[in-house]
Tab-separated table of C-alpha atoms in Angstrom:
chain	number	residue	atom	x	y	z
R	974	MET	CA	10.665	-9.559	16.297
R	975	ARG	CA	12.780	-7.094	17.799
R	976	ASP	CA	16.247	-8.397	16.682
R	977	GLY	CA	15.023	-8.433	12.991
R	978	GLY	CA	13.621	-4.671	12.798
R	979	GLY	CA	9.917	-5.061	13.497
R	980	ARG	CA	7.268	-6.483	11.061
R	981	ASP	CA	7.944	-6.594	7.710
R	982	THR	CA	3.980	-4.776	7.501
R	983	GLU	CA	5.438	-1.370	9.263
R	984	LYS	CA	7.773	0.788	9.042
R	985	ASP	CA	9.663	2.388	11.950
R	986	LEU	CA	10.488	6.242	12.163
R	987	PHE	CA	12.607	6.687	9.964
R	988	GLY	CA	10.360	5.009	6.847
R	989	LYS	CA	12.745	1.575	6.970
R	990	GLU	CA	10.634	-1.893	6.851
R	991	GLY	CA	11.140	-4.247	9.187
R	992	GLY	CA	12.731	-7.398	8.895
R	993	TYR	CA	10.406	-9.869	10.552
R	994	GLN	CA	8.478	-11.509	7.844
R	995	THR	CA	5.003	-11.631	9.106
R	996	PHE	CA	3.135	-15.277	7.844
R	997	LEU	CA	-0.004	-14.520	8.376
R	998	SER	CA	-1.151	-10.927	7.985
R	999	SER	CA	-3.613	-8.478	5.501
R	1000	LYS	CA	-0.446	-8.996	3.172
R	1001	THR	CA	-0.730	-12.946	2.844
R	1002	LEU	CA	-4.404	-13.156	3.190
R	1003	ALA	CA	-5.296	-14.371	-0.369
R	1004	TYR	CA	-2.852	-16.619	0.109
R	1005	PRO	CA	-3.473	-20.205	0.876
R	1006	CYS	CA	-2.198	-21.675	3.770
R	1007	ARG	CA	1.667	-22.137	3.908
R	1008	VAL	CA	0.836	-25.842	5.918
R	1009	CYS	CA	-2.556	-27.288	4.255
R	1010	SER	CA	-3.409	-25.234	1.409
R	1011	SER	CA	-6.870	-24.021	2.511
R	1012	GLY	CA	-8.085	-20.727	2.873
R	1013	LEU	CA	-7.344	-18.045	5.421
R	1014	LYS	CA	-9.701	-16.016	7.946
R	1015	ARG	CA	-9.327	-12.623	9.100
R	1016	GLU	CA	-11.905	-12.035	11.821
R	1017	ALA	CA	-12.630	-9.060	14.214
R	1018	PHE	CA	-10.556	-9.288	17.781
R	1019	LEU	CA	-10.959	-6.864	20.128
R	1020	GLY	CA	-10.644	-3.931	17.963
R	1021	GLY	CA	-7.794	-5.053	14.836
R	1022	ASN	CA	-8.070	-8.258	12.557
R	1023	ILE	CA	-6.629	-11.294	13.537
R	1024	TYR	CA	-6.066	-13.909	10.273
R	1025	PHE	CA	-5.645	-17.738	10.636
R	1026	CYS	CA	-6.417	-21.154	8.938
R	1027	PRO	CA	-9.345	-22.418	10.012
R	1028	VAL	CA	-7.987	-26.191	8.651
R	1029	CYS	CA	-4.736	-25.678	10.705
R	1030	GLN	CA	-5.976	-23.515	13.247
R	1031	LYS	CA	-8.692	-25.115	15.348
R	1032	LEU	CA	-11.218	-23.646	18.009
């Protein structure tokens, strides 16, 4: 992530977007899982949000 200049969902101090491609984020929530094609979920966690596939990432 550091070598890519940060996440593609964020910008640096100069307004340049990062080059590290984020697969699970608020921008990808509307799309299906890249592995199994099921719907992704968002849940609150420690004051932020996490994004995951409930099929591929079971408890």
